[in-house]
Every structure is written in C-alpha cells, then in structure tokens.
Coordinates of N, CA and C in Angstrom, one line a residue:
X1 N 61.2 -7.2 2.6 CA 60.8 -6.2 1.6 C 59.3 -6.2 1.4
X2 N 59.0 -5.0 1.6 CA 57.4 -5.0 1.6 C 56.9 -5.0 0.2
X3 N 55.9 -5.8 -0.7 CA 55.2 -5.9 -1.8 C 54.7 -4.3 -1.9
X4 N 54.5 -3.9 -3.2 CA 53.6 -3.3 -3.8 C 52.0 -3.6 -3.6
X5 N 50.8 -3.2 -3.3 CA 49.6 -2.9 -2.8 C 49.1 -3.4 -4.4
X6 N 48.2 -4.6 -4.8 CA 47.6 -4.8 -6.3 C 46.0 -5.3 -5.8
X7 N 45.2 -4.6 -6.1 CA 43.8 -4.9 -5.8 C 43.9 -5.7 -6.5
X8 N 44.3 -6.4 -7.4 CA 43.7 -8.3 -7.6 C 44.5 -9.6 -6.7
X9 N 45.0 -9.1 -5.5 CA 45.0 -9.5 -4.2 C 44.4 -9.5 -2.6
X10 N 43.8 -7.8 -3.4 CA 43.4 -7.4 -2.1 C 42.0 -8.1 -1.6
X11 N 41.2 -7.3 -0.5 CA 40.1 -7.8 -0.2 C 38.9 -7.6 -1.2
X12 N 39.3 -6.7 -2.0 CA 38.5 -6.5 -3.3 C 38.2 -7.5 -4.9
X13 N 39.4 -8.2 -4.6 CA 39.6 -9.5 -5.4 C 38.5 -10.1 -6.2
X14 N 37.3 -10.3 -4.6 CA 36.4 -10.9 -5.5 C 35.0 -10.2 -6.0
X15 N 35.2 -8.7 -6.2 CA 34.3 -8.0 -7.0 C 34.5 -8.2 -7.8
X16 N 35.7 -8.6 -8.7 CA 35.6 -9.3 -10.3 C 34.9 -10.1 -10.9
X17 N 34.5 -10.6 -10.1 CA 33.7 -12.3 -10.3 C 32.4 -11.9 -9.7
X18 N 31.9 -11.0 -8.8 CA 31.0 -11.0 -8.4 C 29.9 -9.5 -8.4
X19 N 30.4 -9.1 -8.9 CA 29.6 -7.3 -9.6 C 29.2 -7.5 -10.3
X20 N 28.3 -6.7 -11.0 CA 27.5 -6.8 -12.1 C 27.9 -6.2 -13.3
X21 N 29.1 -5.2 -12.9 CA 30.1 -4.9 -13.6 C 31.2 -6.3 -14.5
X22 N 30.7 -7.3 -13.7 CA 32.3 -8.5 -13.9 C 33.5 -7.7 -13.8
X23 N 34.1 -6.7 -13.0 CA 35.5 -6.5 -13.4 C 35.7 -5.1 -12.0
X24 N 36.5 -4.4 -11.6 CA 36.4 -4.1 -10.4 C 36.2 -2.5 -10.3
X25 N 35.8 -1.9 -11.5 CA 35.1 -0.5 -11.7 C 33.9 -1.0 -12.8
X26 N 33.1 -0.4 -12.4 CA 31.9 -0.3 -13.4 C 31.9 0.9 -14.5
X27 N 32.6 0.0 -15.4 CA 32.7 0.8 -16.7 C 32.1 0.1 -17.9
X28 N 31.5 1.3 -18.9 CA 30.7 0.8 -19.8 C 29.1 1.1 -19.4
X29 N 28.4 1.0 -20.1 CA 26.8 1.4 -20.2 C 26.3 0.0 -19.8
X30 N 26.6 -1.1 -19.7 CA 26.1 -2.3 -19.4 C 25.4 -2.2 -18.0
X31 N 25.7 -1.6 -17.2 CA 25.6 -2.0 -15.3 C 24.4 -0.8 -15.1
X32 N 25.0 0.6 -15.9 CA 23.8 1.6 -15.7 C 22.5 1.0 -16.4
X33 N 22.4 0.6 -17.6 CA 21.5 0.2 -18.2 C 20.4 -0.6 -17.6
X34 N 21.6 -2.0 -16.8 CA 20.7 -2.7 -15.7 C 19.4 -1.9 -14.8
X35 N 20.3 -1.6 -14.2 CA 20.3 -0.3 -12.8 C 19.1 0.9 -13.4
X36 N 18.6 1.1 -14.5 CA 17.6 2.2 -14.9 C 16.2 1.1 -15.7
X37 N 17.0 -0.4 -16.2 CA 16.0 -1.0 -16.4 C 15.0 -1.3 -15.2
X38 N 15.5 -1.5 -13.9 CA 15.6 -2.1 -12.4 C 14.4 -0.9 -12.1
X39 N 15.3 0.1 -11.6 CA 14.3 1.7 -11.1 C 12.8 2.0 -12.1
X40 N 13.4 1.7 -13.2 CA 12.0 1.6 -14.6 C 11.0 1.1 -14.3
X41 N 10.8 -0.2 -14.1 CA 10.1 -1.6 -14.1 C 9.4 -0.8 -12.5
X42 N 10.0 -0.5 -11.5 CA 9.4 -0.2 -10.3 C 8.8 1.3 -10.8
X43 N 9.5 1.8 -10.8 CA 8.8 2.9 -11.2 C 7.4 3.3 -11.9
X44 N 7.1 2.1 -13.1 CA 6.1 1.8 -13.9 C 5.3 1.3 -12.9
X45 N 5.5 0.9 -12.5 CA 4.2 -0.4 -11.1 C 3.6 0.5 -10.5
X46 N 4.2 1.8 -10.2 CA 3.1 3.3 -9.6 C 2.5 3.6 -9.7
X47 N 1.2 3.6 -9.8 CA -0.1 4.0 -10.3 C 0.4 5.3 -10.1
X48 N 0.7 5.9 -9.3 CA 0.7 7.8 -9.3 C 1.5 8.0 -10.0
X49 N 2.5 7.6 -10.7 CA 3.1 8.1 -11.6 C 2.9 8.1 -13.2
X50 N 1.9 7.0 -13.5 CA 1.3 7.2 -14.6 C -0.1 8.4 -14.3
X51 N -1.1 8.5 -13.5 CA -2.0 9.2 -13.4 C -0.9 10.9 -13.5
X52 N -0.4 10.8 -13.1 CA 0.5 12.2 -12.8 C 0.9 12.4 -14.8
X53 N 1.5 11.5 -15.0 CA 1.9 11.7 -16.6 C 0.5 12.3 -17.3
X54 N -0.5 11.3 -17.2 CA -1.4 11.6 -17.7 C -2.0 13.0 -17.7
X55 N -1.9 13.4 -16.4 CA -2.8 15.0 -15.2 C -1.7 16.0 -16.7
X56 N -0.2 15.4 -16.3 CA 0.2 16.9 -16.6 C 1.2 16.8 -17.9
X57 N 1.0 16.0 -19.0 CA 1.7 16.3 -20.4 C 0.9 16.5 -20.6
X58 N 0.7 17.5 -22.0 CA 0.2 18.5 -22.9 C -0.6 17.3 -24.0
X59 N 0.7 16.6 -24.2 CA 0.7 15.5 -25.7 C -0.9 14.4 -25.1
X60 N -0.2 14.4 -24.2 CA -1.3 13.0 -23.3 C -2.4 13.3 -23.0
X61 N -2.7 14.7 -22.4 CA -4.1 14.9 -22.3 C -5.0 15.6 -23.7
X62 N -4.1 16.0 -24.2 CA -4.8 16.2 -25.7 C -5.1 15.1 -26.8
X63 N -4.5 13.9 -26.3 CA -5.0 12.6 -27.5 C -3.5 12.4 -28.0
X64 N -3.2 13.5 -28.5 CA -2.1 13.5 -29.4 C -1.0 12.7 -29.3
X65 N -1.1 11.8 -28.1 CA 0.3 11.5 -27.9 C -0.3 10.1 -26.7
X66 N 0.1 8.8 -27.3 CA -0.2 8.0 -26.2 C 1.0 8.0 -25.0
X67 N 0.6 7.9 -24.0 CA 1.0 7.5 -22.7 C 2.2 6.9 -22.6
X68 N 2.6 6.1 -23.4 CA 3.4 5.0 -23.4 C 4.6 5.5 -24.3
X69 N 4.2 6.3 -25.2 CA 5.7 7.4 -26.4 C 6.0 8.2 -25.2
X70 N 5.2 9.0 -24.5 CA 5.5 9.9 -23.8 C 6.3 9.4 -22.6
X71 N 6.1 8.4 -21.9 CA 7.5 7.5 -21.0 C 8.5 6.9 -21.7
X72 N 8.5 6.3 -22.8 CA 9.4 6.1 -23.3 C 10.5 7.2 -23.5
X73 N 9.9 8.4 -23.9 CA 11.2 9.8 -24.2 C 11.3 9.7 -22.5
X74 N 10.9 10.1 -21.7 CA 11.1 10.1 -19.9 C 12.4 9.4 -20.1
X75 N 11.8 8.3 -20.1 CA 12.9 7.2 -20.1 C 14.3 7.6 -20.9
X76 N 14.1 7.8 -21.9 CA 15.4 8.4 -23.2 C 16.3 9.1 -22.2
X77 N 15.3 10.0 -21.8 CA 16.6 11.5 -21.1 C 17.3 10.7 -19.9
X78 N 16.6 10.0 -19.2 CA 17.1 9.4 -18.3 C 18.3 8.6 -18.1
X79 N 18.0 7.5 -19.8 CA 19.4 6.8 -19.8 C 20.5 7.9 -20.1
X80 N 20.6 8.6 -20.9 CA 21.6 9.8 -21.3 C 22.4 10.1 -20.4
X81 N 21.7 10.4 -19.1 CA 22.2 10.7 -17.9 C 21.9 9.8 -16.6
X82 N 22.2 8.3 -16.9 CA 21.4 8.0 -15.7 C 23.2 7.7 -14.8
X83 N 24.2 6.9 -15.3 CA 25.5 7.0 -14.4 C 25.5 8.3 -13.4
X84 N 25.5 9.5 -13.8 CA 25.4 10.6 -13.0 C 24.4 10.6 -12.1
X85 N 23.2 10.5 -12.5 CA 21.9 10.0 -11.2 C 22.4 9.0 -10.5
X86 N 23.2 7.7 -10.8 CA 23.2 7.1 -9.6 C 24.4 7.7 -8.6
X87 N 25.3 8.8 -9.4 CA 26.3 9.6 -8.5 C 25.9 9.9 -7.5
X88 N 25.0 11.1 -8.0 CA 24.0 11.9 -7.1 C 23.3 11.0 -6.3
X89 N 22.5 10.1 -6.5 CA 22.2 9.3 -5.8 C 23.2 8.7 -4.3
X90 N 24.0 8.1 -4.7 CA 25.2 7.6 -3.8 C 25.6 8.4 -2.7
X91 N 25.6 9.9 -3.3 CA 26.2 11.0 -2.8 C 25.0 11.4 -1.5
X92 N 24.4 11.5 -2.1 CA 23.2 12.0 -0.9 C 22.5 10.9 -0.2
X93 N 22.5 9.7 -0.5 CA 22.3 8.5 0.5 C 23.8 8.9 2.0
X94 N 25.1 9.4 1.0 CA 26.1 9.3 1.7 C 26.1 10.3 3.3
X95 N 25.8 11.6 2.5 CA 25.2 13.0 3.3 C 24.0 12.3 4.3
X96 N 23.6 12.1 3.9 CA 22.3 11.6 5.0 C 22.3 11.4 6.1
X97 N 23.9 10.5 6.6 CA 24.1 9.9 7.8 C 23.7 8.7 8.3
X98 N 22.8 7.9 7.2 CA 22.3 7.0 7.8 C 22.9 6.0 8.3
X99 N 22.4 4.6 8.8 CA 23.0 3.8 8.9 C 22.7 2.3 8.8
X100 N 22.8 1.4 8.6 CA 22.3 0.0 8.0 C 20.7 0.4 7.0
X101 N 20.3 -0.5 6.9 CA 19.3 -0.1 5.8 C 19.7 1.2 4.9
X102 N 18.6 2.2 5.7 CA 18.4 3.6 5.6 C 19.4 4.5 5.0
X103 N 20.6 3.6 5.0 CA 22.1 4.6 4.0 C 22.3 4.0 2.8
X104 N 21.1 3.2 1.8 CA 21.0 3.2 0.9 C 19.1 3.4 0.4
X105 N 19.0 5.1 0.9 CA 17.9 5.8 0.6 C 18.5 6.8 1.2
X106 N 17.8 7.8 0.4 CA 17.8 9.3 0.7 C 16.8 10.2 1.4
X107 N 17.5 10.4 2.5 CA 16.7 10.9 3.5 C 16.1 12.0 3.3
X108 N 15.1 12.7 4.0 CA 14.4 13.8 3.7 C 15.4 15.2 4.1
X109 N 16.2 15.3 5.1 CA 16.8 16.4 5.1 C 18.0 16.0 4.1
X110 N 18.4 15.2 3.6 CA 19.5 15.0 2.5 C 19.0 15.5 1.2
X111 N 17.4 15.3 0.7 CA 16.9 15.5 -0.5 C 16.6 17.1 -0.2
X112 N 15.8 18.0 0.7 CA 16.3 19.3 0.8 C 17.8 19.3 0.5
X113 N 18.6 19.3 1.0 CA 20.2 19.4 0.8 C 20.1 19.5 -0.6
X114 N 20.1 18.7 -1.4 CA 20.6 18.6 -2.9 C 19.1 19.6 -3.1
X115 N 18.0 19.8 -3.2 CA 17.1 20.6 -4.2 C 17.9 21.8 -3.4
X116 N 18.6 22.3 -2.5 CA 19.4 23.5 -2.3 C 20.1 23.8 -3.1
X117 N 21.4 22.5 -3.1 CA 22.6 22.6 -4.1 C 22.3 22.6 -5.3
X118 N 21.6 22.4 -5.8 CA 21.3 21.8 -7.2 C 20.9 23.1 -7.8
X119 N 20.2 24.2 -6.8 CA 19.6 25.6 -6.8 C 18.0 25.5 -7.8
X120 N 17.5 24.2 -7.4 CA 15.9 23.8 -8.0 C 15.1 25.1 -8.1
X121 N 15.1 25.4 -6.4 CA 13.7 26.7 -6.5 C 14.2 27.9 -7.1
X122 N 13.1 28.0 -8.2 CA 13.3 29.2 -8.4 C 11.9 30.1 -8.3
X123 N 11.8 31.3 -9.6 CA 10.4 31.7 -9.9 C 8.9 30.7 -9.9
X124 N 9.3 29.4 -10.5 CA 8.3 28.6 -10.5 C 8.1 27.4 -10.0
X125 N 9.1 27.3 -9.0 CA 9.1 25.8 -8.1 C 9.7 26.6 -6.9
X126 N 9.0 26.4 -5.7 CA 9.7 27.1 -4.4 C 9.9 25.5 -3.8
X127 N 10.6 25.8 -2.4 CA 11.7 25.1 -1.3 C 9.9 23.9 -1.0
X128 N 9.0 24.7 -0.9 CA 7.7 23.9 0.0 C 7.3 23.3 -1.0
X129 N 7.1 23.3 -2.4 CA 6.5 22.4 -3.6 C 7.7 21.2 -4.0
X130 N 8.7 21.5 -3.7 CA 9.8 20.5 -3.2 C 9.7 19.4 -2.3
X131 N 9.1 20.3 -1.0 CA 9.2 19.1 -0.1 C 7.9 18.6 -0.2
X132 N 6.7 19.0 -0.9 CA 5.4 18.7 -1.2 C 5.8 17.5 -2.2
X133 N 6.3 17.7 -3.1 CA 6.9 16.4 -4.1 C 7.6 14.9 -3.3
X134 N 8.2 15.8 -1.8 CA 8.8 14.4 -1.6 C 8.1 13.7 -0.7
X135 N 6.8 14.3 -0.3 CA 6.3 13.6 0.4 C 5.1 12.7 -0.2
X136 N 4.7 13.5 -1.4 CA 3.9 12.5 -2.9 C 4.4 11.4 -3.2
X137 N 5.7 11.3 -3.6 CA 6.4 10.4 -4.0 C 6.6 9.3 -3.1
X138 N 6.7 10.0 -1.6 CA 7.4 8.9 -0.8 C 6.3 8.1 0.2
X139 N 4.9 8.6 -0.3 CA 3.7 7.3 0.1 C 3.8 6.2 -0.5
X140 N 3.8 5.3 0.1 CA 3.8 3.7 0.0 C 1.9 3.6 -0.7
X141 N 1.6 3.1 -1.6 CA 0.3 2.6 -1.9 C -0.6 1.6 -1.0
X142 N 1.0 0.8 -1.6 CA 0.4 -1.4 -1.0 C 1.6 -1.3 0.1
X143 N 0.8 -0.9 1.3 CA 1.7 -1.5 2.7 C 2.2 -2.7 3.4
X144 N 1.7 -3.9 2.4 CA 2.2 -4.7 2.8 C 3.2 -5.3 1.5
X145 N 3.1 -4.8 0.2 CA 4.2 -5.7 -0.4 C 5.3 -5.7 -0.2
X146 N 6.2 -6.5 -1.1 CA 7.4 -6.9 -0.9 C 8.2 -5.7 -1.2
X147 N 7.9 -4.3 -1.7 CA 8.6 -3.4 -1.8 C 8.9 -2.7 -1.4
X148 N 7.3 -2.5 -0.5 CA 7.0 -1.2 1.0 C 7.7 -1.9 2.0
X149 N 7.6 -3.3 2.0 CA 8.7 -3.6 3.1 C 10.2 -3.1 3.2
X150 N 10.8 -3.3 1.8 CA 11.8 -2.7 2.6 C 12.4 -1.5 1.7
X151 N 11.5 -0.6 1.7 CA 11.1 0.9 1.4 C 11.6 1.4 2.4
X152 N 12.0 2.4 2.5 CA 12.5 3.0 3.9 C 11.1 3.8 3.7
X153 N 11.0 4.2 5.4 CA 10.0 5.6 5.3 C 10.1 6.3 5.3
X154 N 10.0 7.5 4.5 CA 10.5 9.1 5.1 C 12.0 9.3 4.3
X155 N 11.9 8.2 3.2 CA 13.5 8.4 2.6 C 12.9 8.1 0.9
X156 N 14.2 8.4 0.0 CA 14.0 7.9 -0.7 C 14.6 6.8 -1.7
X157 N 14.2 6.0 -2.3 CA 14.6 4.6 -3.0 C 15.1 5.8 -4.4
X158 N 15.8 4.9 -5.1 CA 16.3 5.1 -6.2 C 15.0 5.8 -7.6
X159 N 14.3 4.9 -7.6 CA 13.3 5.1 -8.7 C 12.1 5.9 -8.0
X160 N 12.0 6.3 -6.7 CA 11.1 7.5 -5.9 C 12.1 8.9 -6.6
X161 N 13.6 8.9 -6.2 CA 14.7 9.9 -6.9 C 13.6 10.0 -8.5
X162 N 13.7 9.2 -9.0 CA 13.4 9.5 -10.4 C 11.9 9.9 -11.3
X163 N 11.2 9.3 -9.9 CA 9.9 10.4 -10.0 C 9.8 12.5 -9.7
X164 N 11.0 11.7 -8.4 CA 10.8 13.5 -8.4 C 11.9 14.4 -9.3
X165 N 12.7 13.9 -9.8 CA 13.0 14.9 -10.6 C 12.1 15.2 -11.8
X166 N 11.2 13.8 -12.3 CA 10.5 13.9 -13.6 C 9.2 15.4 -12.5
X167 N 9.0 14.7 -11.3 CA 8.0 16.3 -11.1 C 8.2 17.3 -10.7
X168 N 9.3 17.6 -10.6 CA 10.2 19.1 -10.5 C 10.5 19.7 -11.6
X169 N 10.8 18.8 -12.6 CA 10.9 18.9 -14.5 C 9.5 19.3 -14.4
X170 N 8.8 18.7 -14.8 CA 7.1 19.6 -14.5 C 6.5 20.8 -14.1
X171 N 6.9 20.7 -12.9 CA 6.9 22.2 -12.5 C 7.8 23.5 -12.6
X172 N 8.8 23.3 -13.0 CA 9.7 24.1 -13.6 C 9.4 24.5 -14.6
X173 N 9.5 23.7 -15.8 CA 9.7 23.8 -17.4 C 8.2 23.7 -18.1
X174 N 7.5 23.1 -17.6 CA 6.4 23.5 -17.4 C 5.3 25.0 -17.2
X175 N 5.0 24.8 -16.3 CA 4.7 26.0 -15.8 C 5.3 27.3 -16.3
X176 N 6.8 27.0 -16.8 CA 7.6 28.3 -17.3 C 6.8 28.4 -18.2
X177 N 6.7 27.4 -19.5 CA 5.8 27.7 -20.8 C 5.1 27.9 -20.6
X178 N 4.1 28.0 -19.7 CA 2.5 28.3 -19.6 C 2.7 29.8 -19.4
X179 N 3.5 30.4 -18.4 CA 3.9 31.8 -18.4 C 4.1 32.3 -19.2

C-alpha cells in the first residue's frame, strides 16, 4: 500500500531547520524584513545612490529635509511592499533563462520584459530612460570588492532592483509634478 506524500519526510524536511524562515514556507514579516535589511545596508554603501537622492529630492536639496528622513521614508514604502518585490524579483531572475550564478540576477532583456509588463513608460519615462537607468545602476564602482565579485554583469542584484525602481519613481512622479 503506497503512503500518502508528507513534506516533513520528504527531501524538503530539512528546510525546517535550515531557512531563515525556520519552518517550510516563509510566512510572517520576519524573513522579508531580513531580506530588505540585507538589500538596505548594500544599497546604502552606493555612493550613486545617495548623490542621486541628494541631485533629485525637492526636500534634500532645499535644506529642508536631511538626507537621512528622506531614505528612511524610501525605505518605509519599500517594507510595505517589499514580499512582493522579492516575487517580482524571483519571477524575472526566473524569465531570464539564466543559469548557475546569473539565475539569481536579473538580466537585462528580463528587466526590459517587466518595465514592459509593468507598462512603466509612459508620457514621462520612455522604454530608453529605462534602459538608461539599468545601465546607471548596474556599474560596479569598486571592481575588485567582495561584492563586484560576485555581482553579475549586465544583470541585476536584488538591491540594484531597488535603486531602479526608486529612479523610475523619480522620473515618473516626479517630473509629472514639475509639469
């Protein structure tokens, strides 16, 4: 008589004990939280992406607003929604095709793909200020550290994702109010 199929048998058994979830879905805000503290911390180490904060909030370059309130709200919207970023994320690593490394980064015809689907360009962000974004983002500074190493090239890392949507939010919502 053949058993019934129970993932706390299966080959999956020992994701319980060893995920960061502890248990065999990642449920709960605990694992995203990690996962956006992680992308954060890299993310902050950018010199271009603070200079970029600085170039183009209103609050920041008027005095009115230090540097540091103004990433912190970044940051805010980001947790709210960051499980779904790492969906999207997953999803277009998946699209990509890649394989060893490089299919946990998002490739450059995958990141077109989604600013397609997502229907980004419009009146005030076109298809080329897109791919202009992903190619800002996806310069390496320091070519030899430990993070350009294993950076894919020509793809994107998780916390590169989260610069460019903050500069697509820029040029969109942005630029609208200035119109």
């Amino acid at each position: 008589q053949r058993r019934a199929w129970r993932i706390e048998e299966s080959i999956f058994a020992p994701r319980a004990k060893e995920s960061d979830a502890r248990a065999f879905y990642n449920n709960g805000t605990r694992v995203y939280d990690r996962c956006l503290e992680c992308d954060w911390k890299r993310l902050c180490a950018e010199q271009r992406f603070w200079r970029f904060v600085k170039k183009n909030d209103a609050g920041v370059k008027a005095g009115a607003q230090a540097i540091e309130e103004e990433t912190a709200e970044i940051k805010a919207v980001f947790k709210k929604r960051y499980k779904h970023l790492l969906q999207l994320f997953d999803y277009y690593c998946l699209v990509g095709g890649q394989v060893g490394r490089a299919a946990f980064a998002i490739s450059e015809n995958a990141y077109m793909q989604l600013i397609k689907e997502t229907n980004m360009p419009d009146e005030h962000l076109t298809v080329e200020e897109c791919s202009k974004i992903f190619i800002v983002v996806n310069f390496e500074e320091d070519k030899k550290s430990a993070q350009s190493i294993v950076n894919e090239d020509k793809a994107l890392m998780r916390f590169e994702l989260l610069e460019c949507i903050v500069r697509i939010a820029s040029e969109k919502f942005c630029a609208a109010a200035l119109a």
